[in-house]
C-alpha cells in the first residue's frame, strides 16, 4: 500500500541550530502535502499546506520564516525549523494526498520527534 | 470554518463491553469524516472514513462509525472492546477534497481486563 516516510524519526539538537525534516511519498506522487505539529497528549495542529512547485500556505499564527517548507518534487516535502528553541520541541507529522482516478486518500507519515536542548 | 469536538478526554471500558467514542463536527458544506488511532510514540493509523453513501461505516479492527447528519455526529463504536484497543483516538473532518484534515483534541480510550 501507499506509504509516507519521514526522516529523521528522532532528532535532538542544541538551541539555535536548524533542523530539516523530510517527508516522502514512497510509491505515489503527491502534489499536496501537509505539515502538522502535535504537543504531548494534544491534538494535531495544521501548520501549513505544501504544494509542489509553489509557496506553502501557512496557518494563522505559524511563522513562515521560522518553519521553512520546500516542496521541490512530487515525492518530497521538507520542513526546516530555523534557529530552533526549546519551545519548538514537538512531534511533527506530515501527510500526503494520493489521487487515483476520482479517489483521494490522505496518508500520514510516522512523525518526527524534535527535542531542542 | 470547520471544527471537530470530542467531548470526552478519556473513555474507560471493560474488555468485552461495547465502546463508544463521541465526535461532533461543524462544516460549511458536505463533510468528509475520519477516525484515526495513535499508539504511544507512533504515527496515525487510519480506521475509517465517511464521504457519501451508507451512514454506517465499517473500518479496521472491528470499528465502525455512524454518520448522523441531523445531529452532526460521527461516533466511533465497537461491539466488544479489547485491551489492545487502548490508545488515543482522533476524529477529523474536512469540507472538500484536497484540503487538510482538521482534528479533534483526541480521546484516550482505556480498556481494562
Short mmCIF file of C-alpha atoms in Angstrom, two decimals:
data_model
loop_
_atom_site.label_atom_id
_atom_site.label_comp_id
_atom_site.label_asym_id
_atom_site.label_seq_id
_atom_site.Cartn_x
_atom_site.Cartn_y
_atom_site.Cartn_z
CA UNK A 1 0.00 0.00 0.00
CA UNK A 2 0.91 3.65 -0.18
CA UNK A 3 3.46 4.77 2.36
CA UNK A 4 4.67 8.11 3.56
CA UNK A 5 8.04 8.21 5.29
CA UNK A 6 9.68 10.83 7.44
CA UNK A 7 13.33 11.31 8.19
CA UNK A 8 14.67 11.52 10.77
CA UNK A 9 12.31 9.85 13.20
CA UNK A 10 14.10 11.41 16.17
CA UNK A 11 16.31 14.45 16.39
CA UNK A 12 17.94 16.18 19.33
CA UNK A 13 19.64 19.48 18.71
CA UNK A 14 21.09 22.46 20.51
CA UNK A 15 19.18 25.69 20.77
CA UNK A 16 19.93 27.98 17.85
CA UNK A 17 20.59 25.30 15.27
CA UNK A 18 18.37 24.49 12.28
CA UNK A 19 16.77 21.13 11.71
CA UNK A 20 15.46 19.74 8.43
CA UNK A 21 12.74 17.11 8.37
CA UNK A 22 11.95 15.22 5.18
CA UNK A 23 8.59 13.82 4.14
CA UNK A 24 8.49 11.42 1.22
CA UNK A 25 5.68 9.67 -0.58
CA UNK A 26 7.25 6.33 -1.41
CA UNK A 27 5.08 4.90 -4.16
CA UNK A 28 2.92 7.74 -5.37
CA UNK A 29 3.23 11.35 -6.41
CA UNK A 30 1.75 13.97 -4.15
CA UNK A 31 1.12 17.48 -5.38
CA UNK A 32 -0.14 18.40 -1.93
CA UNK A 33 1.39 17.59 1.43
CA UNK A 34 0.52 18.90 4.86
CA UNK A 35 2.61 19.53 7.96
CA UNK A 36 1.14 19.10 11.42
CA UNK A 37 2.53 19.65 14.89
CA UNK A 38 1.48 17.71 17.96
CA UNK A 39 2.32 18.54 21.56
CA UNK A 40 2.22 15.76 24.17
CA UNK A 41 -1.27 14.45 24.75
CA UNK A 42 -2.73 17.08 22.47
CA UNK A 43 -4.26 17.16 19.03
CA UNK A 44 -2.57 17.63 15.69
CA UNK A 45 -2.45 21.25 14.67
CA UNK A 46 -2.16 22.03 10.98
CA UNK A 47 0.90 24.19 10.35
CA UNK A 48 0.95 24.56 6.59
CA UNK A 49 -0.09 23.18 3.24
CA UNK A 50 2.79 22.37 0.92
CA UNK A 51 2.15 22.49 -2.82
CA UNK A 52 4.68 21.19 -5.29
CA UNK A 53 6.28 23.98 -7.25
CA UNK A 54 4.75 26.84 -5.30
CA UNK A 55 4.98 28.54 -1.96
CA UNK A 56 3.49 26.87 1.08
CA UNK A 57 0.33 28.20 2.65
CA UNK A 58 0.75 28.74 6.37
CA UNK A 59 -1.96 28.64 9.01
CA UNK A 60 -2.58 31.66 11.13
CA UNK A 61 -0.03 32.02 13.88
CA UNK A 62 2.64 29.89 12.19
CA UNK A 63 5.81 31.84 11.39
CA UNK A 64 6.81 31.12 7.83
CA UNK A 65 10.35 32.38 8.40
CA UNK A 66 10.68 30.03 11.34
CA UNK A 67 9.25 26.97 9.65
CA UNK A 68 10.54 26.85 6.10
CA UNK A 69 8.73 24.47 3.79
CA UNK A 70 10.02 23.34 0.42
CA UNK A 71 8.09 21.01 -1.88
CA UNK A 72 10.62 20.66 -4.66
CA UNK A 73 9.37 17.44 -6.18
CA UNK A 74 6.20 15.38 -6.34
CA UNK A 75 7.55 12.95 -3.76
CA UNK A 76 9.39 15.17 -1.30
CA UNK A 77 8.50 17.99 1.03
CA UNK A 78 10.87 19.34 3.66
CA UNK A 79 10.24 21.29 6.83
CA UNK A 80 13.18 23.23 8.23
CA UNK A 81 12.90 24.55 11.76
CA UNK A 82 15.27 27.50 11.76
CA UNK A 83 17.10 28.65 14.87
CA UNK A 84 15.31 26.08 16.95
CA UNK A 85 14.45 26.80 20.57
CA UNK A 86 13.17 24.53 23.33
CA UNK A 87 9.59 25.63 22.71
CA UNK A 88 9.88 24.16 19.20
CA UNK A 89 10.25 20.72 20.73
CA UNK A 90 7.31 18.74 19.42
CA UNK A 91 6.15 15.84 17.28
CA UNK A 92 5.96 16.86 13.62
CA UNK A 93 3.78 14.80 11.30
CA UNK A 94 3.39 15.14 7.56
CA UNK A 95 0.68 13.79 5.33
CA UNK A 96 0.35 13.41 1.58
CA UNK A 97 -2.63 13.17 -0.71
CA UNK A 98 -2.72 10.39 -3.23
CA UNK A 99 -5.05 10.78 -6.19
CA UNK A 100 -6.17 7.67 -8.09
CA UNK A 101 -8.91 8.46 -10.56
CA UNK A 102 -11.70 10.00 -8.52
CA UNK A 103 -10.38 8.50 -5.32
CA UNK A 104 -8.41 10.66 -2.97
CA UNK A 105 -6.65 9.21 0.04
CA UNK A 106 -4.61 11.03 2.64
CA UNK A 107 -1.68 9.15 4.14
CA UNK A 108 0.24 10.15 7.25
CA UNK A 109 3.90 9.78 7.96
CA UNK A 110 5.15 8.16 11.20
CA UNK A 111 6.19 11.51 12.64
CA UNK A 112 9.45 13.13 13.70
CA UNK A 113 10.11 13.89 17.32
CA UNK A 114 12.21 17.02 17.81
CA UNK A 115 13.86 17.83 21.12
CA UNK A 116 15.68 21.14 21.37
CA UNK A 117 18.03 21.47 24.32
CA UNK B 1 -14.74 27.37 9.47
CA UNK B 2 -14.52 23.68 10.13
CA UNK B 3 -14.28 22.27 13.62
CA UNK B 4 -14.42 18.97 15.42
CA UNK B 5 -15.39 18.33 19.01
CA UNK B 6 -14.53 15.27 21.02
CA UNK B 7 -16.28 15.96 24.31
CA UNK B 8 -14.56 13.24 26.33
CA UNK B 9 -10.88 13.39 27.23
CA UNK B 10 -10.99 9.78 28.36
CA UNK B 11 -13.27 6.79 27.94
CA UNK B 12 -12.91 3.76 30.20
CA UNK B 13 -14.49 0.41 29.37
CA UNK B 14 -14.04 -3.17 30.46
CA UNK B 15 -12.78 -5.72 27.99
CA UNK B 16 -15.65 -7.36 26.13
CA UNK B 17 -18.01 -4.45 26.64
CA UNK B 18 -19.13 -2.19 23.81
CA UNK B 19 -17.37 1.12 23.43
CA UNK B 20 -18.34 4.49 22.00
CA UNK B 21 -16.07 7.45 21.39
CA UNK B 22 -18.02 10.59 20.58
CA UNK B 23 -17.40 13.14 17.86
CA UNK B 24 -19.41 16.08 16.57
CA UNK B 25 -18.44 18.32 13.73
CA UNK B 26 -19.14 21.62 12.05
CA UNK B 27 -18.52 22.29 8.36
CA UNK B 28 -19.99 24.64 5.81
CA UNK B 29 -20.54 22.03 3.13
CA UNK B 30 -20.80 18.26 2.99
CA UNK B 31 -18.44 16.69 5.50
CA UNK B 32 -15.65 14.25 4.88
CA UNK B 33 -15.25 12.49 8.24
CA UNK B 34 -12.41 10.33 9.50
CA UNK B 35 -11.26 8.38 12.55
CA UNK B 36 -7.61 7.74 13.32
CA UNK B 37 -5.89 5.92 16.16
CA UNK B 38 -2.49 6.75 17.63
CA UNK B 39 -0.45 4.48 19.86
CA UNK B 40 2.23 5.97 22.15
CA UNK B 41 5.14 7.49 20.24
CA UNK B 42 3.67 6.36 16.95
CA UNK B 43 2.11 7.98 13.90
CA UNK B 44 -1.55 7.94 12.98
CA UNK B 45 -3.33 4.85 11.79
CA UNK B 46 -6.41 5.22 9.62
CA UNK B 47 -9.52 3.47 10.96
CA UNK B 48 -12.38 4.53 8.71
CA UNK B 49 -13.95 7.38 6.79
CA UNK B 50 -17.30 8.66 5.62
CA UNK B 51 -17.60 10.51 2.33
CA UNK B 52 -21.01 9.55 0.95
CA UNK B 53 -23.28 6.52 0.98
CA UNK B 54 -24.36 4.39 3.90
CA UNK B 55 -24.42 6.21 7.19
CA UNK B 56 -22.87 3.22 8.94
CA UNK B 57 -19.24 2.86 8.01
CA UNK B 58 -17.20 -0.20 8.89
CA UNK B 59 -13.47 0.11 9.31
CA UNK B 60 -10.34 -1.59 10.56
CA UNK B 61 -10.04 -3.77 13.68
CA UNK B 62 -13.80 -4.18 14.07
CA UNK B 63 -14.52 -0.49 14.48
CA UNK B 64 -17.49 1.23 12.92
CA UNK B 65 -18.94 4.72 12.94
CA UNK B 66 -22.35 6.16 12.22
CA UNK B 67 -22.81 9.40 10.37
CA UNK B 68 -25.78 11.35 11.73
CA UNK B 69 -26.40 14.46 9.70
CA UNK B 70 -29.16 15.89 11.89
CA UNK B 71 -27.00 15.62 15.00
CA UNK B 72 -23.77 16.44 13.12
CA UNK B 73 -22.16 13.47 14.80
CA UNK B 74 -19.82 10.68 13.77
CA UNK B 75 -19.39 8.50 16.86
CA UNK B 76 -16.91 5.63 16.78
CA UNK B 77 -18.13 2.28 18.07
CA UNK B 78 -17.02 -1.26 18.63
CA UNK B 79 -19.26 -4.07 19.91
CA UNK B 80 -16.63 -5.73 22.08
CA UNK B 81 -13.56 -3.86 23.31
CA UNK B 82 -10.09 -5.38 23.54
CA UNK B 83 -7.30 -4.32 25.89
CA UNK B 84 -5.21 -3.74 22.77
CA UNK B 85 -7.70 -1.08 21.66
CA UNK B 86 -6.34 1.20 24.38
CA UNK B 87 -4.92 4.21 22.55
CA UNK B 88 -5.58 7.82 21.59
CA UNK B 89 -8.39 8.29 19.07
CA UNK B 90 -8.84 11.29 16.82
CA UNK B 91 -11.86 12.36 14.84
CA UNK B 92 -11.12 14.58 11.83
CA UNK B 93 -13.09 16.49 9.22
CA UNK B 94 -12.69 18.45 6.04
CA UNK B 95 -15.28 20.00 3.79
CA UNK B 96 -13.80 19.41 0.38
CA UNK B 97 -11.40 17.10 -1.36
CA UNK B 98 -7.74 18.00 -1.41
CA UNK B 99 -7.74 20.05 1.77
CA UNK B 100 -6.15 19.37 5.13
CA UNK B 101 -7.87 17.46 7.85
CA UNK B 102 -8.90 19.32 10.95
CA UNK B 103 -8.54 17.17 14.03
CA UNK B 104 -10.42 16.97 17.28
CA UNK B 105 -8.45 17.14 20.53
CA UNK B 106 -8.43 13.37 20.87
CA UNK B 107 -9.96 10.88 23.28
CA UNK B 108 -7.91 8.42 25.26
CA UNK B 109 -9.54 5.02 25.34
CA UNK B 110 -8.59 2.75 28.21
CA UNK B 111 -9.79 -0.84 28.12
CA UNK B 112 -9.31 -2.80 31.33
CA UNK B 113 -9.04 -6.57 31.57
#
